Tab-separated table of C-alpha atoms and ligand atoms in Angstrom:
chain	number	residue	atom	x	y	z
A	64	MET	CA	15.817	-49.597	22.744
A	65	SER	CA	18.238	-51.552	20.630
A	66	SER	CA	18.865	-50.542	17.061
A	67	SER	CA	17.534	-52.928	14.406
A	68	SER	CA	21.058	-54.271	13.686
A	69	ARG	CA	21.086	-55.472	17.273
A	70	SER	CA	17.650	-56.995	16.975
A	71	HIS	CA	17.545	-60.778	16.623
A	72	ARG	CA	14.799	-63.289	16.001
A	73	LEU	CA	14.279	-65.724	18.848
A	74	ALA	CA	12.112	-68.780	19.379
A	75	ILE	CA	11.261	-69.410	23.036
A	76	PHE	CA	10.048	-72.882	23.942
A	77	GLY	CA	7.833	-72.856	27.031
A	78	ALA	CA	5.381	-70.123	28.072
A	79	GLY	CA	5.696	-70.713	31.817
A	80	TYR	CA	7.273	-68.528	34.495
A	81	ILE	CA	10.700	-68.738	32.853
A	82	GLY	CA	9.873	-68.680	29.146
A	83	LEU	CA	7.210	-65.995	29.223
A	84	VAL	CA	9.350	-63.664	31.332
A	85	ALA	CA	12.382	-64.292	29.085
A	86	GLY	CA	10.241	-63.729	25.975
A	87	ALA	CA	8.800	-60.473	27.312
A	88	CYS	CA	12.216	-59.180	28.407
A	89	PHE	CA	13.938	-60.119	25.135
A	90	ALA	CA	11.149	-58.320	23.259
A	91	GLU	CA	11.634	-55.325	25.550
A	92	LEU	CA	15.330	-55.378	24.567
A	93	GLY	CA	14.259	-55.074	20.921
A	94	HIS	CA	14.264	-58.670	19.692
A	95	HIS	CA	11.502	-60.379	17.734
A	96	VAL	CA	10.268	-63.290	19.775
A	97	THR	CA	7.993	-66.224	18.991
A	98	VAL	CA	6.860	-68.080	22.105
A	99	ARG	CA	5.810	-71.687	21.625
A	100	ASP	CA	3.909	-73.783	24.158
A	101	ILE	CA	2.144	-77.137	23.867
A	102	GLN	CA	-0.901	-76.030	25.902
A	103	PRO	CA	-3.584	-74.714	23.516
A	104	GLU	CA	-5.388	-72.769	26.253
A	105	ARG	CA	-2.194	-70.961	27.211
A	106	ILE	CA	-1.491	-69.921	23.614
A	107	ARG	CA	-5.121	-68.908	23.092
A	108	GLN	CA	-4.959	-66.647	26.164
A	109	LEU	CA	-1.680	-65.065	25.080
A	110	CYS	CA	-2.984	-64.420	21.555
A	111	ALA	CA	-6.057	-62.793	23.128
A	112	GLY	CA	-3.829	-60.485	25.202
A	113	ASP	CA	-4.374	-62.332	28.495
A	114	VAL	CA	-1.526	-63.466	30.752
A	115	PRO	CA	-1.896	-67.077	31.942
A	116	ILE	CA	0.364	-66.655	35.003
A	117	TYR	CA	0.688	-63.967	37.640
A	118	GLU	CA	3.989	-62.117	37.588
A	119	PRO	CA	4.173	-58.413	38.489
A	120	GLY	CA	4.777	-56.215	35.433
A	121	LEU	CA	4.574	-59.107	32.968
A	122	GLY	CA	1.207	-58.185	31.473
A	123	ASP	CA	2.295	-54.582	30.862
A	124	MET	CA	5.584	-55.677	29.321
A	125	LEU	CA	3.894	-58.168	26.981
A	126	ALA	CA	1.349	-55.537	25.935
A	127	ARG	CA	4.035	-52.866	25.441
A	128	ASN	CA	6.000	-55.134	23.097
A	129	LYS	CA	3.161	-56.909	21.326
A	130	GLU	CA	4.488	-55.856	17.908
A	131	ARG	CA	7.551	-58.009	18.517
A	132	LEU	CA	5.816	-60.978	20.159
A	133	THR	CA	3.950	-63.860	18.556
A	134	TYR	CA	2.626	-67.062	20.092
A	135	THR	CA	2.202	-70.472	18.547
A	136	LEU	CA	1.580	-74.152	19.252
A	137	ASP	CA	3.653	-75.113	16.224
A	138	ALA	CA	7.370	-75.785	16.794
A	139	ASP	CA	8.222	-75.426	13.080
A	140	GLU	CA	6.484	-72.053	12.945
A	141	ALA	CA	8.368	-70.932	16.070
A	142	VAL	CA	11.788	-71.582	14.545
A	143	ALA	CA	10.906	-70.763	10.920
A	144	THR	CA	12.740	-67.433	10.930
A	145	ALA	CA	14.555	-67.725	14.272
A	146	GLU	CA	18.311	-67.360	14.702
A	147	VAL	CA	18.347	-68.695	18.240
A	148	ALA	CA	16.076	-71.250	19.949
A	149	TYR	CA	15.751	-70.843	23.734
A	150	ILE	CA	14.569	-73.859	25.710
A	151	CYS	CA	12.607	-72.746	28.788
A	152	VAL	CA	10.409	-75.779	29.463
A	153	ASP	CA	9.982	-77.220	32.945
A	154	THR	CA	12.070	-80.100	34.255
A	155	PRO	CA	9.986	-81.645	37.059
A	156	PRO	CA	11.452	-84.311	39.349
A	157	THR	CA	11.027	-88.002	38.611
A	158	ALA	CA	10.410	-90.661	41.286
A	159	SER	CA	14.183	-91.066	41.712
A	160	GLY	CA	14.730	-87.331	42.262
A	161	ASP	CA	16.411	-86.931	38.873
A	162	ALA	CA	15.120	-84.174	36.624
A	163	ASP	CA	12.571	-85.273	34.027
A	164	LEU	CA	14.075	-83.982	30.789
A	165	SER	CA	11.393	-85.375	28.475
A	166	ARG	CA	10.103	-81.900	27.600
A	167	VAL	CA	13.630	-80.700	26.824
A	168	TRP	CA	14.197	-83.687	24.546
A	169	SER	CA	10.920	-83.232	22.730
A	170	VAL	CA	11.983	-79.651	21.902
A	171	ILE	CA	15.373	-80.892	20.695
A	172	ASP	CA	13.593	-83.491	18.522
A	173	SER	CA	11.449	-80.756	17.009
A	174	LEU	CA	14.556	-78.787	15.987
A	175	THR	CA	16.087	-81.436	13.743
A	176	HIS	CA	14.939	-79.634	10.556
A	177	ALA	CA	16.008	-76.199	11.794
A	178	ALA	CA	19.420	-76.228	10.108
A	179	HIS	CA	19.270	-72.434	9.711
A	180	LEU	CA	19.552	-71.862	13.500
A	181	LYS	CA	22.725	-70.221	14.779
A	182	ALA	CA	22.343	-71.574	18.300
A	183	VAL	CA	20.264	-73.625	20.710
A	184	VAL	CA	20.313	-72.233	24.246
A	185	VAL	CA	19.000	-73.932	27.361
A	186	LYS	CA	17.573	-71.771	30.144
A	187	SER	CA	15.690	-74.601	31.892
A	188	THR	CA	17.473	-75.903	34.989
A	189	VAL	CA	19.067	-79.165	33.869
A	190	PRO	CA	21.515	-81.620	35.465
A	191	VAL	CA	25.187	-81.107	34.792
A	192	GLY	CA	26.070	-83.043	31.654
A	193	THR	CA	22.777	-82.380	29.848
A	194	GLY	CA	24.430	-79.912	27.475
A	195	ALA	CA	26.966	-82.520	26.389
A	196	ARG	CA	24.134	-84.949	25.610
A	197	ILE	CA	22.219	-82.290	23.689
A	198	ARG	CA	25.387	-81.520	21.731
A	199	GLN	CA	25.638	-85.178	20.717
A	200	ALA	CA	21.956	-85.241	19.725
A	201	LEU	CA	22.345	-82.101	17.592
A	202	ASP	CA	25.442	-83.560	15.919
A	203	ALA	CA	23.629	-86.820	15.216
A	204	ALA	CA	20.759	-84.850	13.639
A	205	GLY	CA	23.146	-83.145	11.210
A	206	LEU	CA	23.200	-79.903	13.211
A	207	ALA	CA	26.881	-79.899	14.130
A	208	HIS	CA	27.125	-76.342	12.775
A	209	VAL	CA	24.445	-75.112	15.231
A	210	ALA	CA	26.100	-73.796	18.404
A	211	TYR	CA	24.970	-74.844	21.858
A	212	ALA	CA	24.933	-72.753	25.039
A	213	SER	CA	23.703	-72.868	28.616
A	214	ASN	CA	22.297	-69.566	29.885
A	215	PRO	CA	20.789	-70.313	33.306
A	216	GLU	CA	18.310	-67.893	34.821
A	217	PHE	CA	18.405	-66.516	38.347
A	218	THR	CA	14.966	-64.927	38.386
A	219	ALA	CA	12.772	-65.365	41.431
A	220	GLU	CA	9.013	-65.498	41.019
A	221	GLY	CA	7.305	-62.275	41.984
A	222	ARG	CA	10.337	-60.203	40.922
A	223	ALA	CA	11.292	-62.045	37.748
A	224	ILE	CA	11.190	-59.022	35.410
A	225	GLU	CA	13.398	-57.010	37.762
A	226	ASP	CA	15.805	-59.958	38.144
A	227	PHE	CA	15.993	-60.501	34.373
A	228	MET	CA	16.576	-56.854	33.473
A	229	HIS	CA	18.920	-56.113	36.404
A	230	PRO	CA	20.739	-59.376	37.171
A	231	ASP	CA	23.777	-59.726	39.432
A	232	ARG	CA	25.523	-61.504	36.532
A	233	ILE	CA	24.855	-63.090	33.160
A	234	VAL	CA	26.154	-66.659	33.042
A	235	ILE	CA	26.850	-68.129	29.604
A	236	GLY	CA	28.339	-71.573	29.162
A	237	ALA	CA	29.395	-72.292	25.589
A	238	GLU	CA	31.828	-74.229	23.441
A	239	ASP	CA	33.575	-71.181	21.953
A	240	ASP	CA	33.896	-67.410	22.250
A	241	ALA	CA	31.740	-66.743	19.191
A	242	THR	CA	28.773	-68.472	20.830
A	243	VAL	CA	29.332	-66.543	24.061
A	244	ARG	CA	29.330	-63.306	22.049
A	245	LEU	CA	26.155	-64.305	20.178
A	246	VAL	CA	24.221	-65.104	23.367
A	247	HIS	CA	25.657	-62.106	25.214
A	248	ALA	CA	24.560	-59.821	22.356
A	249	LEU	CA	20.965	-60.852	23.009
A	250	HIS	CA	21.326	-59.208	26.435
A	251	HIS	CA	22.485	-55.874	24.980
A	252	GLY	CA	20.933	-53.158	27.127
A	253	ILE	CA	21.335	-55.097	30.348
A	254	CYS	CA	24.132	-53.839	32.572
A	255	ALA	CA	25.664	-56.806	34.405
A	256	PRO	CA	28.994	-58.629	34.546
A	257	LEU	CA	29.389	-61.518	32.136
A	258	GLU	CA	30.527	-64.873	33.498
A	259	ALA	CA	31.586	-66.903	30.459
A	260	MET	CA	32.577	-70.528	30.949
A	261	ASP	CA	32.199	-74.050	29.634
A	262	VAL	CA	28.725	-75.599	29.426
A	263	ALA	CA	29.087	-78.042	32.355
A	264	SER	CA	30.277	-75.270	34.685
A	265	ALA	CA	27.334	-73.036	33.748
A	266	GLU	CA	24.950	-75.903	34.480
A	267	MET	CA	26.658	-76.411	37.855
A	268	VAL	CA	26.508	-72.677	38.726
A	269	LYS	CA	22.735	-72.783	38.566
A	270	MET	CA	22.319	-75.929	40.654
A	271	ALA	CA	24.977	-74.968	43.202
A	272	ALA	CA	23.598	-71.434	43.625
A	273	ASN	CA	20.114	-72.750	44.396
A	274	ALA	CA	21.546	-75.417	46.726
A	275	LEU	CA	23.580	-72.801	48.631
A	276	LEU	CA	20.540	-70.542	49.028
A	277	ALA	CA	18.527	-73.549	50.265
A	278	THR	CA	21.371	-74.361	52.674
A	279	LYS	CA	21.252	-70.842	54.083
A	280	ILE	CA	17.514	-71.166	54.692
A	281	SER	CA	17.753	-74.594	56.357
A	282	PHE	CA	20.702	-73.470	58.476
A	283	THR	CA	18.678	-70.472	59.645
A	284	ASN	CA	15.704	-72.714	60.405
A	285	GLU	CA	17.941	-74.968	62.517
A	286	ILE	CA	19.225	-71.956	64.454
A	287	ALA	CA	15.577	-70.869	64.834
A	288	ALA	CA	14.738	-74.227	66.433
A	289	LEU	CA	17.625	-73.726	68.857
A	290	CYS	CA	16.384	-70.204	69.589
A	291	GLU	CA	12.968	-71.597	70.511
A	292	ALA	CA	14.622	-74.116	72.835
A	293	THR	CA	16.963	-71.640	74.507
A	294	GLY	CA	14.978	-68.401	74.667
A	295	ALA	CA	17.056	-66.578	72.023
A	296	ASP	CA	15.307	-64.538	69.329
A	297	ILE	CA	16.027	-65.516	65.709
A	298	LEU	CA	15.243	-62.018	64.422
A	299	ARG	CA	17.916	-60.445	66.617
A	300	VAL	CA	20.361	-63.243	65.846
A	301	THR	CA	20.015	-63.093	62.048
A	302	ARG	CA	20.033	-59.294	61.969
A	303	ALA	CA	23.392	-59.235	63.737
A	304	ILE	CA	24.834	-62.152	61.735
A	305	GLY	CA	23.770	-60.499	58.475
A	306	GLN	CA	25.837	-57.413	59.231
A	307	ASP	CA	28.983	-59.485	58.763
A	308	HIS	CA	29.840	-58.629	55.157
A	309	ARG	CA	31.227	-62.126	54.646
A	310	LEU	CA	27.810	-63.628	55.387
A	311	GLY	CA	25.330	-60.966	54.246
A	312	PRO	CA	21.714	-60.525	55.331
A	313	HIS	CA	19.956	-62.393	52.510
A	314	PHE	CA	18.089	-65.687	52.680
A	315	MET	CA	18.183	-65.817	56.455
A	316	ASN	CA	14.464	-65.436	57.088
A	317	ALA	CA	13.420	-68.304	59.321
A	318	GLY	CA	10.053	-69.732	58.383
A	319	LEU	CA	8.149	-72.838	57.497
A	320	GLY	CA	10.714	-74.026	54.957
A	321	TYR	CA	11.399	-73.219	51.337
A	322	GLY	CA	8.915	-74.193	48.658
A	323	GLY	CA	8.227	-73.394	45.035
A	324	SER	CA	9.164	-75.001	41.770
A	325	CYS	CA	12.917	-74.517	42.171
A	326	PHE	CA	14.643	-75.095	45.523
A	327	PRO	CA	12.933	-78.385	46.483
A	328	LYS	CA	13.309	-79.839	42.985
A	329	ASP	CA	16.811	-78.533	42.314
A	330	SER	CA	18.226	-79.585	45.681
A	331	ARG	CA	16.828	-83.103	45.201
A	332	ALA	CA	18.200	-83.204	41.638
A	333	LEU	CA	21.697	-82.182	42.790
A	334	ARG	CA	21.561	-84.780	45.552
A	335	ALA	CA	20.512	-87.382	42.956
A	336	ILE	CA	23.433	-86.412	40.709
A	337	ALA	CA	25.813	-86.811	43.661
A	338	SER	CA	24.300	-90.157	44.673
A	339	ASN	CA	24.394	-91.425	41.099
A	340	THR	CA	28.115	-90.691	40.916
A	341	GLY	CA	28.715	-92.536	44.190
A	342	HIS	CA	29.405	-89.393	46.228
A	343	PRO	CA	26.591	-88.894	48.721
A	344	PHE	CA	26.079	-85.164	49.292
A	345	GLN	CA	25.469	-85.437	53.032
A	346	LEU	CA	25.228	-81.711	53.685
A	347	LEU	CA	22.541	-81.281	51.027
A	348	THR	CA	20.693	-84.338	52.345
A	349	ALA	CA	20.527	-82.632	55.737
A	350	VAL	CA	19.356	-79.371	54.144
A	351	ILE	CA	16.502	-81.228	52.440
A	352	GLU	CA	15.544	-83.107	55.604
A	353	VAL	CA	15.497	-79.934	57.710
A	354	ASN	CA	13.227	-78.367	55.123
A	355	GLU	CA	10.863	-81.307	55.080
A	356	LEU	CA	10.611	-81.252	58.875
A	357	GLN	CA	9.981	-77.520	59.176
A	358	PRO	CA	6.202	-77.436	58.497
A	359	ARG	CA	5.764	-80.622	60.570
A	360	ARG	CA	7.556	-79.020	63.521
A	361	ALA	CA	5.185	-76.061	63.260
A	362	VAL	CA	2.117	-78.309	63.437
A	363	GLN	CA	3.623	-80.164	66.399
A	364	ARG	CA	4.268	-76.877	68.210
A	365	LEU	CA	0.679	-75.829	67.561
A	366	LYS	CA	-0.535	-79.182	68.902
A	367	THR	CA	1.571	-78.794	72.051
A	368	GLU	CA	0.176	-75.305	72.614
A	369	LEU	CA	-3.454	-76.353	72.053
A	370	GLY	CA	-3.197	-79.726	73.806
A	371	HIS	CA	-4.689	-81.548	70.803
A	372	LEU	CA	-5.824	-80.738	67.269
A	373	HIS	CA	-8.754	-83.143	66.979
A	374	ASN	CA	-11.944	-81.238	66.058
A	375	GLN	CA	-10.161	-77.910	66.484
A	376	THR	CA	-10.672	-75.421	63.679
A	377	ILE	CA	-7.396	-74.021	62.381
A	378	ALA	CA	-7.172	-71.169	59.866
A	379	ILE	CA	-4.235	-71.201	57.447
A	380	LEU	CA	-3.473	-67.665	56.304
A	381	GLY	CA	-1.556	-67.766	53.023
A	382	MET	CA	-1.315	-70.816	50.798
A	383	THR	CA	1.231	-69.898	48.101
A	384	PHE	CA	4.908	-70.801	48.559
A	385	LYS	CA	5.692	-67.108	48.988
A	386	PRO	CA	3.843	-63.797	48.549
A	387	GLY	CA	3.596	-62.056	45.185
A	388	THR	CA	2.742	-65.210	43.258
A	389	ASP	CA	-0.234	-67.491	42.657
A	390	ASP	CA	2.100	-70.509	42.602
A	391	MET	CA	1.416	-73.282	45.103
A	392	ARG	CA	4.027	-75.779	43.974
A	393	GLU	CA	5.652	-77.394	47.035
A	394	ALA	CA	4.102	-74.729	49.269
A	395	PRO	CA	4.707	-75.483	52.984
A	396	ALA	CA	1.020	-74.600	53.541
A	397	THR	CA	0.099	-77.795	51.694
A	398	ILE	CA	2.035	-79.958	54.183
A	399	ILE	CA	0.557	-77.992	57.079
A	400	ALA	CA	-3.000	-78.460	55.780
A	401	SER	CA	-2.411	-82.195	55.229
A	402	ARG	CA	-0.944	-82.681	58.715
A	403	LEU	CA	-3.749	-80.717	60.387
A	404	LEU	CA	-6.362	-82.816	58.585
A	405	ALA	CA	-4.497	-85.994	59.552
A	406	GLU	CA	-4.682	-84.863	63.191
A	407	GLY	CA	-8.464	-84.524	62.840
A	408	ALA	CA	-8.620	-80.726	62.665
A	409	ASN	CA	-11.047	-78.722	60.547
A	410	VAL	CA	-9.132	-76.390	58.256
A	411	THR	CA	-10.159	-73.057	56.822
A	412	CYS	CA	-7.829	-71.028	54.651
A	413	TRP	CA	-7.381	-67.695	52.977
A	414	ASP	CA	-5.075	-66.496	50.216
A	415	PRO	CA	-5.463	-63.524	47.868
A	416	MET	CA	-3.999	-65.268	44.823
A	417	ALA	CA	-3.398	-68.991	45.296
A	418	ARG	CA	-4.376	-71.352	42.535
A	419	PRO	CA	-4.537	-74.835	44.068
A	420	HIS	CA	-5.071	-77.812	41.810
A	421	THR	CA	-8.789	-78.356	42.131
A	422	ASN	CA	-10.097	-81.562	43.648
A	423	GLN	CA	-6.705	-82.520	45.004
A	424	PRO	CA	-6.003	-83.239	48.653
A	425	PRO	CA	-5.605	-81.466	50.983
A	426	TRP	CA	-7.224	-78.404	49.465
A	427	ASN	CA	-10.423	-80.229	48.472
A	428	GLN	CA	-10.915	-80.998	52.185
A	429	THR	CA	-10.350	-77.442	53.423
A	430	HIS	CA	-12.693	-74.493	53.382
A	431	ARG	CA	-11.284	-71.588	51.431
A	432	ARG	CA	-12.709	-68.238	52.511
A	433	PRO	CA	-12.657	-64.957	50.593
A	434	THR	CA	-11.361	-62.784	53.453
A	435	ILE	CA	-9.011	-63.122	56.430
A	436	GLY	CA	-11.962	-62.451	58.741
A	437	ASP	CA	-14.057	-65.199	57.128
A	438	ALA	CA	-11.201	-67.701	57.530
A	439	LEU	CA	-10.767	-66.737	61.205
A	440	THR	CA	-14.468	-66.858	62.070
A	441	GLY	CA	-14.998	-69.737	64.496
A	442	ALA	CA	-11.319	-70.747	64.405
A	443	ASP	CA	-9.506	-71.936	67.528
A	444	ALA	CA	-6.099	-70.947	66.161
A	445	ALA	CA	-4.498	-69.511	63.027
A	446	ILE	CA	-1.178	-70.046	61.328
A	447	ILE	CA	0.421	-67.617	58.900
A	448	ALA	CA	2.056	-69.693	56.157
A	449	THR	CA	2.720	-66.914	53.618
A	450	GLU	CA	3.777	-63.369	54.491
A	451	TRP	CA	1.178	-61.499	52.425
A	452	PRO	CA	1.178	-57.697	53.053
A	453	ASP	CA	-2.611	-57.818	53.662
A	454	LEU	CA	-1.842	-59.501	56.995
A	455	ILE	CA	0.102	-56.451	58.201
A	456	HIS	CA	-2.870	-54.180	57.555
A	457	THR	CA	-5.370	-56.391	59.351
A	458	ASP	CA	-7.297	-55.121	62.376
A	459	TRP	CA	-6.179	-57.975	64.590
A	460	ALA	CA	-8.084	-56.809	67.684
A	461	ALA	CA	-11.384	-56.858	65.758
A	462	HIS	CA	-10.526	-60.196	64.135
A	463	ARG	CA	-9.803	-61.836	67.486
A	464	ARG	CA	-13.440	-61.419	68.446
A	465	LEU	CA	-14.381	-63.620	65.460
A	466	MET	CA	-12.309	-66.490	66.870
A	467	ASN	CA	-12.978	-68.941	69.700
A	468	GLY	CA	-11.472	-68.416	73.145
A	469	ALA	CA	-10.225	-65.396	75.064
A	470	SER	CA	-6.632	-65.419	73.778
A	471	PRO	CA	-6.539	-67.597	70.648
A	472	VAL	CA	-3.219	-68.750	69.227
A	473	LEU	CA	-1.816	-66.858	66.261
A	474	TYR	CA	1.186	-68.761	64.940
A	475	ASP	CA	3.263	-66.409	62.813
A	476	GLY	CA	5.179	-69.008	60.824
A	477	ARG	CA	6.993	-66.343	58.769
A	478	ASN	CA	7.778	-63.812	61.526
A	479	HIS	CA	5.693	-61.354	59.596
A	480	LEU	CA	3.844	-59.438	62.301
A	481	ASP	CA	4.822	-57.226	65.229
A	482	SER	CA	4.556	-59.418	68.320
A	483	ALA	CA	3.706	-56.422	70.528
A	484	VAL	CA	0.736	-55.518	68.306
A	485	ILE	CA	-0.536	-59.101	68.296
A	486	THR	CA	-0.254	-59.677	72.031
A	487	ALA	CA	-1.819	-56.247	72.687
A	488	ALA	CA	-4.712	-57.403	70.490
A	489	GLY	CA	-5.198	-60.332	72.890
A	490	TYR	CA	-3.596	-63.254	71.059
A	491	THR	CA	-1.178	-65.881	72.243
A	492	TYR	CA	1.658	-65.273	69.779
A	493	LEU	CA	3.843	-68.089	68.491
A	494	ALA	CA	6.528	-67.375	65.934
A	495	THR	CA	9.360	-69.291	64.290
A	496	GLY	CA	12.555	-69.078	66.338
A	497	ARG	CA	11.059	-67.016	69.150
A	498	SER	CA	9.549	-67.696	72.545
A	499	THR	CA	5.785	-67.805	72.892
A	500	GLU	CA	4.342	-64.441	73.957
A	501	ARG	CA	1.066	-64.162	75.813
A	502	PRO	CA	-1.324	-61.210	76.153
A	503	ALA	CA	-1.015	-59.086	79.282
A	504	SER	CA	-4.340	-60.429	80.614
A	505	ASP	CA	-2.971	-64.005	80.520
A	506	ARG	CA	0.289	-62.960	82.147
A	507	THR	CA	-1.631	-61.239	84.968
A	508	ALA	CA	-3.793	-64.332	85.438
A	509	GLN	CA	-0.693	-66.518	85.614
A	510	THR	CA	0.958	-64.242	88.163
A	511	ILE	CA	-2.160	-64.284	90.347
A	512	THR	CA	-2.377	-68.088	90.150
A	513	LEU	CA	1.274	-68.397	91.110
B	83	LIG	C1	14.541	-69.224	43.376
B	83	LIG	C2	15.835	-68.377	43.358
B	83	LIG	O1	15.727	-67.331	44.325
B	83	LIG	C3	16.086	-67.777	41.969
B	83	LIG	O2	17.346	-67.102	41.964
B	83	LIG	C4	16.104	-68.892	40.934
B	83	LIG	O3	16.288	-68.371	39.626
B	83	LIG	C5	14.798	-69.645	40.988
B	83	LIG	O4	14.622	-70.200	42.314
B	83	LIG	C6	14.847	-70.755	39.976
B	83	LIG	O5	15.666	-71.668	40.115
B	83	LIG	O6	14.149	-70.667	38.940
B	83	LIG	P1	11.926	-68.725	43.668
B	83	LIG	O7	11.781	-70.189	43.843
B	83	LIG	O8	11.023	-68.010	42.747
B	83	LIG	O9	13.436	-68.369	43.163
B	83	LIG	O10	11.714	-68.048	45.092
B	83	LIG	P2	12.602	-67.478	46.294
B	83	LIG	O11	12.232	-66.067	46.497
B	83	LIG	O12	14.022	-67.794	46.142
B	83	LIG	O13	11.990	-68.308	47.522
B	83	LIG	C7	12.038	-69.733	47.544
B	83	LIG	C8	11.481	-70.242	48.845
B	83	LIG	O14	12.390	-69.995	49.913
B	83	LIG	C9	10.156	-69.615	49.281
B	83	LIG	O15	9.304	-70.627	49.787
B	83	LIG	C10	10.548	-68.645	50.374
B	83	LIG	O16	9.525	-68.410	51.297
B	83	LIG	C11	11.708	-69.381	51.009
B	83	LIG	N1	12.652	-68.495	51.707
B	83	LIG	C12	13.389	-67.597	51.030
B	83	LIG	C13	12.790	-68.620	53.073
B	83	LIG	O17	12.136	-69.457	53.732
B	83	LIG	N2	13.678	-67.809	53.725
B	83	LIG	C14	14.432	-66.892	53.067
B	83	LIG	O18	15.237	-66.188	53.721
B	83	LIG	C15	14.282	-66.784	51.685
């Protein structure tokens, strides 16, 4: 734990996945943190000791550091004694694909009386050039003496605490060395290399890193499509490619496309920045298009296998954009459900944690079931859209008997299961980037027919 001389007072704006994790981790590092959000229910829950979002370890960390954490709806109260204000609000996409910075600006507006602040730091993902505009706004508000810094986060949902406390690097973009030192000091206790740079470069690091990760995923998904067409196996291909130290094994899991609150939004925002400057980012445009096609290709493959989807009952197993979170933003399962419904299918679904927006299509037209078995009961086929561990520990042979047909289709969109186990359990096994595998009984029947 940091000594009191190293302890600072921070105001965190935004109690979402980024702000709440940052607040908890800064408190764990010994700082006194006031978290401010505009949603009364969220603040009420936090004050009552409840955690409004699911993030492993977050509840324990907030409880462990409750002496150093306060929550408020009031921006003035949040900054009253703060040295540094951290902006962690969301920046959703607008119709043009640009980032909507209205929440960032409303925080900046609320800081105009906070002349005692040493620094304003942005952790939200913002377009390159935002820091320069914030600098101008602070100057115009008489806060020229308040430093400005960009300190992008690289935390992934589901492992955000681990990523925050053990990052690959700490990126700080600032106007001078003193500001870098101030922001770096807040991370005392974290062992990671410091990458200090100008503000615009720090903003670009964040956007470019997410775009490169998205590129790796879309590239892998394109290779997976070629594997399906040629009889190669994406798992063998990526395993061998990943052993090349220049390429590495990460972010090469073929699947149904990337989702979540970051990659889709950030890749579109970077493309918009490029387009707005007259330099179309063709590679990124292709990455985005591949991603948008991926869940549609899966539904088409299912349709080809089944002959048609009309009046077929399809179970979607997993609804969140990845396991370990309740977040459904831009989840590929949403596109899959919409497409299946558009094809006239009946859709059941299962997920241990998902929190869909109620009464919103397509989830208001699907039948959510409490267990995997309930979702599969009466289904003609199933598609795994999220690689939840529960699916590994499922008795697939017993579950097959709940479904229609002798060898129902199990489409493993995330390459999560062992194909030998699934075909031995009597399913027709489809997976991303791999050839269709049929149960031995089907293969025997085919041989006899031939
Ligand atoms: C991502 C980045 O990983 C973080 O470094 C970054 O800080 C964060 O965005 C952000 O900008 O805030 P996150 O969106 O939480 O984090 O989730 P990831 O684990 O990166 O997964 C994103 C999506 O890509 C998921 O839908 C996942 O299923 C998919 N994915 C990931 C693949 O399809 N294949 C892979 O190999 C890896």
